Amino acid sequence: MTSIALKPDLQFGVVPTHIKFVGGLVPDENGRLPRGDNGELLTLTELAYIGNHSKVATNCTQVPLFPGVHTGDMDDLVNGIKALGLKPHIIMMVAGGNPMNPADEDTIAEALLNGLKVAQQHSVEHVSSTSFEEWMKSDSQPLTGDDFDAAVTQLVKLHTRVVREAEAVGSCIKAWHFEFLRGIEFQTFTDVAKAWSFVKAANESLGHPFFKVLVDAAHCGDSILSMEENAAVIREMGEADGFSMFHASAPTTRGCLTTDDGWIGNLLTACAETGKLEIVFVELFHHEDPALEGLREADPRHGIDTTDGRTYSETVCDGLADTAHRLNNLVARGILPTQ
């Protein structure tokens, strides 16, 4: 099916969130991951479908690791990803505490340490997390001034502790990427500048640029910063080796990439211009995912069906083709090097 040859030397793939968290990605009460009638993990079924139907070949994917997931199922998932010829990336999901609160440090550290150990067991090179703060805590107040500085200090203490306990630096793990989220989902770490303030401080504490900011076009577009303000921070991060991963995802709708209003193209180019872009993922969310009902209630624009008569799999494949053309044309314009 492939007809578009990806010209830059990048890792390129999908985050399969479009199969829904509930019923697709989240383990059940016994820690078992969802499977189809044929016994195959639904994530693997979808990745195989995309591999067979996408106009451009993918070479990686990013999947969540939930606390309490069955070890055998996680083994099946990662080994199955490798069997499809894809590099596995892991998103470490945490719950049950506030990473900014010193009282919750041990709880959060245990979950993150487990995630790094799973990554090391499977020779995973890149891990990610959103472990800045708790998700969808609308009763929380944004932290500013000294309170924000204290939160950064605690986050640095937490994450450098986990890295040292896991002996992650020097292991198979090359980088830990941090994804900030939009307002509503988060209250404090809601833009790239705030995320960078933590990552920069954490790398200074560690003495090594191991931590990186994950640049997600959707969250950048939904933040208070303009395109140019986002691009300015991206340039600063590039100079400090502070990022390498990009999510091609549309602001607000999180659906078809045609709803992005220019954010993906603008920030993808900004990332490419730094010379530090290594990994690009296409990420869409299903507009009826039960796990995201609270987000839709808070912002009905998130629940719009943008598939325009396509299946979500077809919409993701269109997103891959669109993003591949963008990347190839960045090569044609001399902004990205060819393979």
Short mmCIF file of N, CA and C in Angstrom, two decimals, residues 116-261:
data_model
loop_
_atom_site.label_atom_id
_atom_site.label_comp_id
_atom_site.label_asym_id
_atom_site.label_seq_id
_atom_site.Cartn_x
_atom_site.Cartn_y
_atom_site.Cartn_z
N LEU A 116 10.11 2.78 34.20
CA LEU A 116 11.47 2.75 33.65
C LEU A 116 12.01 1.32 33.63
N LYS A 117 11.67 0.53 34.65
CA LYS A 117 12.14 -0.86 34.68
C LYS A 117 11.53 -1.67 33.55
N VAL A 118 10.25 -1.44 33.26
CA VAL A 118 9.61 -2.13 32.14
C VAL A 118 10.30 -1.74 30.84
N ALA A 119 10.58 -0.45 30.68
CA ALA A 119 11.27 0.01 29.48
C ALA A 119 12.63 -0.65 29.35
N GLN A 120 13.36 -0.75 30.45
CA GLN A 120 14.68 -1.37 30.41
C GLN A 120 14.59 -2.86 30.09
N GLN A 121 13.58 -3.53 30.61
CA GLN A 121 13.41 -4.96 30.33
C GLN A 121 13.20 -5.22 28.85
N HIS A 122 12.60 -4.26 28.18
CA HIS A 122 12.28 -4.44 26.76
C HIS A 122 13.17 -3.61 25.83
N SER A 123 14.27 -3.07 26.36
CA SER A 123 15.22 -2.29 25.57
C SER A 123 14.56 -1.11 24.85
N VAL A 124 13.60 -0.48 25.53
CA VAL A 124 12.93 0.70 24.98
C VAL A 124 13.84 1.91 25.15
N GLU A 125 14.00 2.69 24.08
CA GLU A 125 14.94 3.80 24.09
C GLU A 125 14.33 5.12 24.53
N HIS A 126 13.01 5.28 24.37
CA HIS A 126 12.38 6.56 24.69
C HIS A 126 11.12 6.32 25.52
N VAL A 127 11.07 6.98 26.68
CA VAL A 127 9.88 6.95 27.52
C VAL A 127 9.32 8.36 27.63
N SER A 128 8.03 8.43 27.93
CA SER A 128 7.37 9.72 28.08
C SER A 128 6.44 9.67 29.28
N SER A 129 6.03 10.84 29.75
CA SER A 129 5.03 10.91 30.80
C SER A 129 4.45 12.32 30.83
N THR A 130 3.32 12.44 31.52
CA THR A 130 2.73 13.76 31.77
C THR A 130 2.80 14.05 33.27
N SER A 131 3.83 13.55 33.92
CA SER A 131 3.90 13.56 35.39
C SER A 131 4.32 14.91 35.96
N PHE A 132 3.63 15.97 35.51
CA PHE A 132 3.77 17.30 36.10
C PHE A 132 2.80 17.48 37.26
N GLU A 133 1.55 17.07 37.02
CA GLU A 133 0.50 17.29 38.00
C GLU A 133 -0.63 16.30 37.74
N GLU A 134 -1.65 16.34 38.58
CA GLU A 134 -2.79 15.43 38.41
C GLU A 134 -3.68 15.90 37.27
N TRP A 135 -4.30 14.92 36.58
CA TRP A 135 -5.13 15.20 35.41
C TRP A 135 -6.55 15.56 35.85
N MET A 136 -7.11 16.61 35.20
CA MET A 136 -8.51 17.00 35.36
C MET A 136 -8.88 17.30 36.81
N LYS A 137 -8.04 18.06 37.49
CA LYS A 137 -8.34 18.53 38.84
C LYS A 137 -8.80 19.99 38.74
N SER A 138 -10.05 20.16 38.33
CA SER A 138 -10.55 21.51 38.04
C SER A 138 -10.65 22.38 39.29
N ASP A 139 -10.63 21.77 40.49
CA ASP A 139 -10.71 22.54 41.71
C ASP A 139 -9.35 23.08 42.15
N SER A 140 -8.29 22.70 41.41
CA SER A 140 -6.95 23.18 41.73
C SER A 140 -6.74 24.58 41.17
N GLN A 141 -5.86 25.33 41.81
CA GLN A 141 -5.55 26.68 41.34
C GLN A 141 -4.18 26.68 40.65
N PRO A 142 -4.03 27.44 39.56
CA PRO A 142 -2.72 27.53 38.91
C PRO A 142 -1.67 28.08 39.87
N LEU A 143 -0.51 27.48 39.87
CA LEU A 143 0.57 27.93 40.75
C LEU A 143 1.41 28.99 40.04
N THR A 144 1.73 30.05 40.76
CA THR A 144 2.53 31.13 40.19
C THR A 144 3.59 31.55 41.21
N GLY A 145 4.55 32.35 40.75
CA GLY A 145 5.55 32.92 41.65
C GLY A 145 6.30 31.89 42.45
N ASP A 146 6.42 32.11 43.76
CA ASP A 146 7.16 31.20 44.62
C ASP A 146 6.54 29.81 44.65
N ASP A 147 5.21 29.73 44.53
CA ASP A 147 4.54 28.43 44.54
C ASP A 147 4.93 27.62 43.29
N PHE A 148 5.03 28.30 42.16
CA PHE A 148 5.46 27.63 40.93
C PHE A 148 6.90 27.15 41.06
N ASP A 149 7.75 27.99 41.59
CA ASP A 149 9.16 27.62 41.78
C ASP A 149 9.29 26.41 42.70
N ALA A 150 8.47 26.37 43.75
CA ALA A 150 8.50 25.23 44.67
C ALA A 150 8.04 23.97 43.96
N ALA A 151 7.05 24.10 43.07
CA ALA A 151 6.58 22.93 42.32
C ALA A 151 7.67 22.40 41.41
N VAL A 152 8.38 23.31 40.74
CA VAL A 152 9.49 22.90 39.88
C VAL A 152 10.56 22.17 40.70
N THR A 153 10.88 22.72 41.86
CA THR A 153 11.90 22.11 42.72
C THR A 153 11.49 20.69 43.12
N GLN A 154 10.22 20.51 43.48
CA GLN A 154 9.75 19.18 43.87
C GLN A 154 9.75 18.22 42.68
N LEU A 155 9.34 18.69 41.51
CA LEU A 155 9.34 17.84 40.32
C LEU A 155 10.76 17.42 39.95
N VAL A 156 11.71 18.32 40.09
CA VAL A 156 13.11 17.98 39.82
C VAL A 156 13.57 16.92 40.81
N LYS A 157 13.25 17.09 42.08
CA LYS A 157 13.64 16.12 43.11
C LYS A 157 13.04 14.75 42.81
N LEU A 158 11.78 14.71 42.48
CA LEU A 158 11.08 13.45 42.19
C LEU A 158 11.69 12.72 41.00
N HIS A 159 11.83 13.42 39.89
CA HIS A 159 12.22 12.75 38.66
C HIS A 159 13.70 12.40 38.60
N THR A 160 14.53 13.24 39.17
CA THR A 160 15.95 12.87 39.22
C THR A 160 16.17 11.70 40.17
N ARG A 161 15.38 11.65 41.24
CA ARG A 161 15.45 10.49 42.15
C ARG A 161 15.12 9.21 41.40
N VAL A 162 14.06 9.23 40.61
CA VAL A 162 13.64 8.03 39.89
C VAL A 162 14.70 7.61 38.88
N VAL A 163 15.27 8.57 38.18
CA VAL A 163 16.31 8.26 37.20
C VAL A 163 17.52 7.63 37.86
N ARG A 164 17.92 8.17 39.00
CA ARG A 164 19.09 7.62 39.69
C ARG A 164 18.80 6.22 40.24
N GLU A 165 17.60 6.03 40.82
CA GLU A 165 17.27 4.73 41.37
C GLU A 165 17.17 3.66 40.27
N ALA A 166 16.72 4.06 39.11
CA ALA A 166 16.61 3.13 37.98
C ALA A 166 17.92 2.97 37.22
N GLU A 167 18.91 3.82 37.57
CA GLU A 167 20.17 3.85 36.82
C GLU A 167 19.87 3.99 35.31
N ALA A 168 18.96 4.93 35.03
CA ALA A 168 18.47 5.08 33.66
C ALA A 168 19.50 5.69 32.72
N VAL A 169 20.26 6.67 33.22
CA VAL A 169 21.29 7.28 32.38
C VAL A 169 22.38 6.24 32.12
N GLY A 170 22.67 6.02 30.85
CA GLY A 170 23.65 4.99 30.50
C GLY A 170 23.02 3.65 30.21
N SER A 171 21.71 3.53 30.44
CA SER A 171 21.00 2.29 30.10
C SER A 171 20.49 2.40 28.66
N CYS A 172 19.59 1.50 28.28
CA CYS A 172 19.02 1.55 26.92
C CYS A 172 18.19 2.81 26.70
N ILE A 173 17.71 3.42 27.80
CA ILE A 173 16.84 4.59 27.68
C ILE A 173 17.67 5.82 27.32
N LYS A 174 17.37 6.39 26.16
CA LYS A 174 18.11 7.56 25.69
C LYS A 174 17.55 8.87 26.22
N ALA A 175 16.22 8.91 26.45
CA ALA A 175 15.61 10.17 26.88
C ALA A 175 14.26 9.90 27.51
N TRP A 176 13.89 10.82 28.41
CA TRP A 176 12.57 10.82 29.05
C TRP A 176 11.89 12.12 28.63
N HIS A 177 10.78 12.00 27.91
CA HIS A 177 10.08 13.14 27.33
C HIS A 177 8.86 13.50 28.18
N PHE A 178 8.68 14.80 28.44
CA PHE A 178 7.60 15.28 29.30
C PHE A 178 6.59 16.07 28.47
N GLU A 179 5.33 15.64 28.56
CA GLU A 179 4.26 16.27 27.81
C GLU A 179 3.39 17.11 28.74
N PHE A 180 3.39 18.42 28.52
CA PHE A 180 2.45 19.28 29.24
C PHE A 180 1.09 19.15 28.56
N LEU A 181 0.03 19.52 29.26
CA LEU A 181 -1.32 19.40 28.71
C LEU A 181 -2.01 20.76 28.68
N ARG A 182 -3.15 20.80 28.02
CA ARG A 182 -3.90 22.03 27.88
C ARG A 182 -4.55 22.42 29.20
N GLY A 183 -4.93 23.68 29.31
CA GLY A 183 -5.77 24.08 30.42
C GLY A 183 -7.04 23.25 30.39
N ILE A 184 -7.67 23.04 31.52
CA ILE A 184 -8.77 22.10 31.78
C ILE A 184 -8.16 20.79 32.23
N GLU A 185 -7.27 20.21 31.41
CA GLU A 185 -6.61 18.96 31.80
C GLU A 185 -5.60 19.22 32.92
N PHE A 186 -4.78 20.24 32.75
CA PHE A 186 -3.84 20.69 33.78
C PHE A 186 -4.22 22.11 34.19
N GLN A 187 -3.69 22.52 35.35
CA GLN A 187 -3.94 23.87 35.84
C GLN A 187 -2.68 24.74 35.80
N THR A 188 -1.52 24.12 35.93
CA THR A 188 -0.27 24.90 36.04
C THR A 188 0.64 24.69 34.84
N PHE A 189 1.01 23.45 34.54
CA PHE A 189 1.96 23.20 33.44
C PHE A 189 1.20 23.06 32.13
N THR A 190 0.79 24.23 31.61
CA THR A 190 -0.11 24.27 30.47
C THR A 190 0.49 24.93 29.23
N ASP A 191 1.79 25.18 29.24
CA ASP A 191 2.42 25.69 28.03
C ASP A 191 3.87 25.24 27.97
N VAL A 192 4.47 25.38 26.81
CA VAL A 192 5.80 24.84 26.58
C VAL A 192 6.87 25.54 27.41
N ALA A 193 6.67 26.83 27.70
CA ALA A 193 7.65 27.57 28.50
C ALA A 193 7.70 27.04 29.94
N LYS A 194 6.54 26.74 30.50
CA LYS A 194 6.50 26.19 31.85
C LYS A 194 7.10 24.79 31.89
N ALA A 195 6.79 23.99 30.88
CA ALA A 195 7.38 22.65 30.81
C ALA A 195 8.90 22.74 30.70
N TRP A 196 9.37 23.66 29.91
CA TRP A 196 10.81 23.83 29.71
C TRP A 196 11.50 24.30 31.00
N SER A 197 10.80 25.09 31.79
CA SER A 197 11.40 25.55 33.04
C SER A 197 11.73 24.37 33.94
N PHE A 198 10.87 23.35 33.95
CA PHE A 198 11.15 22.15 34.73
C PHE A 198 12.25 21.32 34.09
N VAL A 199 12.13 21.04 32.81
CA VAL A 199 13.10 20.17 32.13
C VAL A 199 14.50 20.76 32.18
N LYS A 200 14.60 22.06 31.98
CA LYS A 200 15.91 22.72 32.05
C LYS A 200 16.52 22.57 33.44
N ALA A 201 15.72 22.77 34.48
CA ALA A 201 16.21 22.64 35.86
C ALA A 201 16.56 21.19 36.18
N ALA A 202 15.78 20.25 35.68
CA ALA A 202 16.04 18.83 35.94
C ALA A 202 17.33 18.38 35.27
N ASN A 203 17.57 18.85 34.05
CA ASN A 203 18.82 18.50 33.36
C ASN A 203 20.03 19.12 34.05
N GLU A 204 19.87 20.33 34.56
CA GLU A 204 20.97 20.96 35.31
C GLU A 204 21.28 20.16 36.57
N SER A 205 20.24 19.67 37.25
CA SER A 205 20.43 18.88 38.46
C SER A 205 21.09 17.55 38.14
N LEU A 206 20.68 16.95 37.02
CA LEU A 206 21.21 15.64 36.64
C LEU A 206 22.59 15.76 36.02
N GLY A 207 22.90 16.92 35.45
CA GLY A 207 24.18 17.12 34.78
C GLY A 207 24.25 16.49 33.42
N HIS A 208 23.07 16.24 32.83
CA HIS A 208 23.02 15.55 31.54
C HIS A 208 21.68 15.85 30.89
N PRO A 209 21.61 16.13 29.58
CA PRO A 209 20.32 16.46 28.94
C PRO A 209 19.49 15.20 28.66
N PHE A 210 19.13 14.52 29.74
CA PHE A 210 18.36 13.28 29.63
C PHE A 210 16.86 13.56 29.51
N PHE A 211 16.40 14.60 30.18
CA PHE A 211 15.00 14.98 30.14
C PHE A 211 14.74 15.90 28.94
N LYS A 212 13.57 15.74 28.32
CA LYS A 212 13.22 16.56 27.17
C LYS A 212 11.75 16.93 27.23
N VAL A 213 11.40 18.05 26.62
CA VAL A 213 10.00 18.45 26.48
C VAL A 213 9.43 17.80 25.22
N LEU A 214 8.26 17.20 25.33
CA LEU A 214 7.56 16.68 24.17
C LEU A 214 6.73 17.82 23.58
N VAL A 215 7.03 18.18 22.35
CA VAL A 215 6.32 19.29 21.70
C VAL A 215 5.08 18.72 21.00
N ASP A 216 3.93 18.97 21.59
CA ASP A 216 2.65 18.52 21.04
C ASP A 216 1.94 19.74 20.46
N ALA A 217 1.70 19.70 19.14
CA ALA A 217 1.11 20.87 18.49
C ALA A 217 -0.25 21.22 19.06
N ALA A 218 -1.02 20.21 19.47
CA ALA A 218 -2.35 20.46 20.02
C ALA A 218 -2.27 21.23 21.32
N HIS A 219 -1.40 20.80 22.22
CA HIS A 219 -1.29 21.48 23.51
C HIS A 219 -0.66 22.85 23.35
N CYS A 220 0.27 22.99 22.42
CA CYS A 220 0.83 24.32 22.14
C CYS A 220 -0.26 25.25 21.64
N GLY A 221 -1.10 24.75 20.73
CA GLY A 221 -2.15 25.58 20.16
C GLY A 221 -3.23 25.96 21.15
N ASP A 222 -3.44 25.12 22.14
CA ASP A 222 -4.46 25.40 23.15
C ASP A 222 -3.91 26.16 24.35
N SER A 223 -2.63 26.50 24.31
CA SER A 223 -2.03 27.26 25.41
C SER A 223 -2.22 28.76 25.18
N ILE A 224 -1.74 29.57 26.11
CA ILE A 224 -1.89 31.02 25.98
C ILE A 224 -0.81 31.64 25.10
N LEU A 225 0.18 30.84 24.70
CA LEU A 225 1.29 31.36 23.91
C LEU A 225 0.95 31.37 22.42
N SER A 226 1.43 32.38 21.71
CA SER A 226 1.23 32.46 20.27
C SER A 226 2.13 31.48 19.54
N MET A 227 1.93 31.33 18.24
CA MET A 227 2.80 30.46 17.44
C MET A 227 4.26 30.90 17.56
N GLU A 228 4.50 32.19 17.44
CA GLU A 228 5.88 32.67 17.50
C GLU A 228 6.47 32.49 18.89
N GLU A 229 5.67 32.69 19.92
CA GLU A 229 6.17 32.46 21.28
C GLU A 229 6.53 30.99 21.49
N ASN A 230 5.70 30.10 20.97
CA ASN A 230 6.03 28.68 21.03
C ASN A 230 7.31 28.38 20.26
N ALA A 231 7.42 28.94 19.07
CA ALA A 231 8.60 28.70 18.24
C ALA A 231 9.86 29.22 18.91
N ALA A 232 9.76 30.35 19.62
CA ALA A 232 10.93 30.91 20.31
C ALA A 232 11.41 29.96 21.40
N VAL A 233 10.49 29.36 22.15
CA VAL A 233 10.88 28.40 23.19
C VAL A 233 11.46 27.14 22.55
N ILE A 234 10.89 26.72 21.44
CA ILE A 234 11.42 25.55 20.72
C ILE A 234 12.86 25.79 20.29
N ARG A 235 13.15 27.00 19.81
CA ARG A 235 14.52 27.32 19.41
C ARG A 235 15.46 27.27 20.62
N GLU A 236 15.01 27.79 21.74
CA GLU A 236 15.83 27.76 22.95
C GLU A 236 16.06 26.32 23.41
N MET A 237 15.02 25.51 23.36
CA MET A 237 15.17 24.11 23.75
C MET A 237 16.11 23.38 22.81
N GLY A 238 16.02 23.68 21.53
CA GLY A 238 16.90 23.03 20.56
C GLY A 238 18.37 23.32 20.85
N GLU A 239 18.67 24.56 21.20
CA GLU A 239 20.05 24.94 21.51
C GLU A 239 20.59 24.19 22.73
N ALA A 240 19.69 23.80 23.64
CA ALA A 240 20.10 23.11 24.87
C ALA A 240 19.84 21.61 24.81
N ASP A 241 19.54 21.09 23.62
CA ASP A 241 19.25 19.66 23.45
C ASP A 241 18.08 19.26 24.34
N GLY A 242 17.05 20.11 24.40
CA GLY A 242 15.95 19.92 25.32
C GLY A 242 14.70 19.31 24.73
N PHE A 243 14.73 18.92 23.46
CA PHE A 243 13.59 18.22 22.88
C PHE A 243 14.05 17.43 21.67
N SER A 244 13.26 16.42 21.28
CA SER A 244 13.52 15.70 20.03
C SER A 244 12.26 15.06 19.47
N MET A 245 11.14 15.16 20.20
CA MET A 245 9.90 14.47 19.81
C MET A 245 8.78 15.47 19.55
N PHE A 246 7.99 15.17 18.52
CA PHE A 246 6.88 16.04 18.11
C PHE A 246 5.62 15.21 17.92
N HIS A 247 4.50 15.70 18.45
CA HIS A 247 3.19 15.11 18.21
C HIS A 247 2.44 15.96 17.19
N ALA A 248 2.14 15.40 16.04
CA ALA A 248 1.28 16.06 15.06
C ALA A 248 -0.16 15.77 15.47
N SER A 249 -0.76 16.72 16.17
CA SER A 249 -2.11 16.54 16.70
C SER A 249 -2.80 17.88 16.68
N ALA A 250 -4.09 17.89 16.36
CA ALA A 250 -4.81 19.14 16.15
C ALA A 250 -5.32 19.73 17.45
N PRO A 251 -5.11 21.03 17.68
CA PRO A 251 -5.62 21.67 18.90
C PRO A 251 -7.13 21.48 19.05
N THR A 252 -7.56 21.36 20.27
CA THR A 252 -8.96 21.34 20.70
C THR A 252 -9.72 20.11 20.24
N THR A 253 -9.88 19.91 18.93
CA THR A 253 -10.67 18.77 18.47
C THR A 253 -9.94 17.45 18.70
N ARG A 254 -8.61 17.48 18.60
CA ARG A 254 -7.76 16.29 18.65
C ARG A 254 -8.19 15.26 17.61
N GLY A 255 -8.83 15.74 16.55
CA GLY A 255 -9.31 14.86 15.49
C GLY A 255 -8.49 15.00 14.23
N CYS A 256 -9.17 15.05 13.09
CA CYS A 256 -8.50 15.14 11.79
C CYS A 256 -7.51 16.30 11.79
N LEU A 257 -6.33 16.07 11.22
CA LEU A 257 -5.29 17.09 11.23
C LEU A 257 -5.67 18.33 10.43
N THR A 258 -6.72 18.25 9.61
CA THR A 258 -7.16 19.43 8.86
C THR A 258 -7.81 20.47 9.77
N THR A 259 -8.06 20.12 11.04
CA THR A 259 -8.67 21.10 11.96
C THR A 259 -7.61 21.85 12.76
N ASP A 260 -6.35 21.75 12.37
CA ASP A 260 -5.27 22.29 13.22
C ASP A 260 -5.03 23.79 13.05
N ASP A 261 -5.62 24.41 12.01
CA ASP A 261 -5.49 25.85 11.79
C ASP A 261 -4.04 26.32 11.73
#
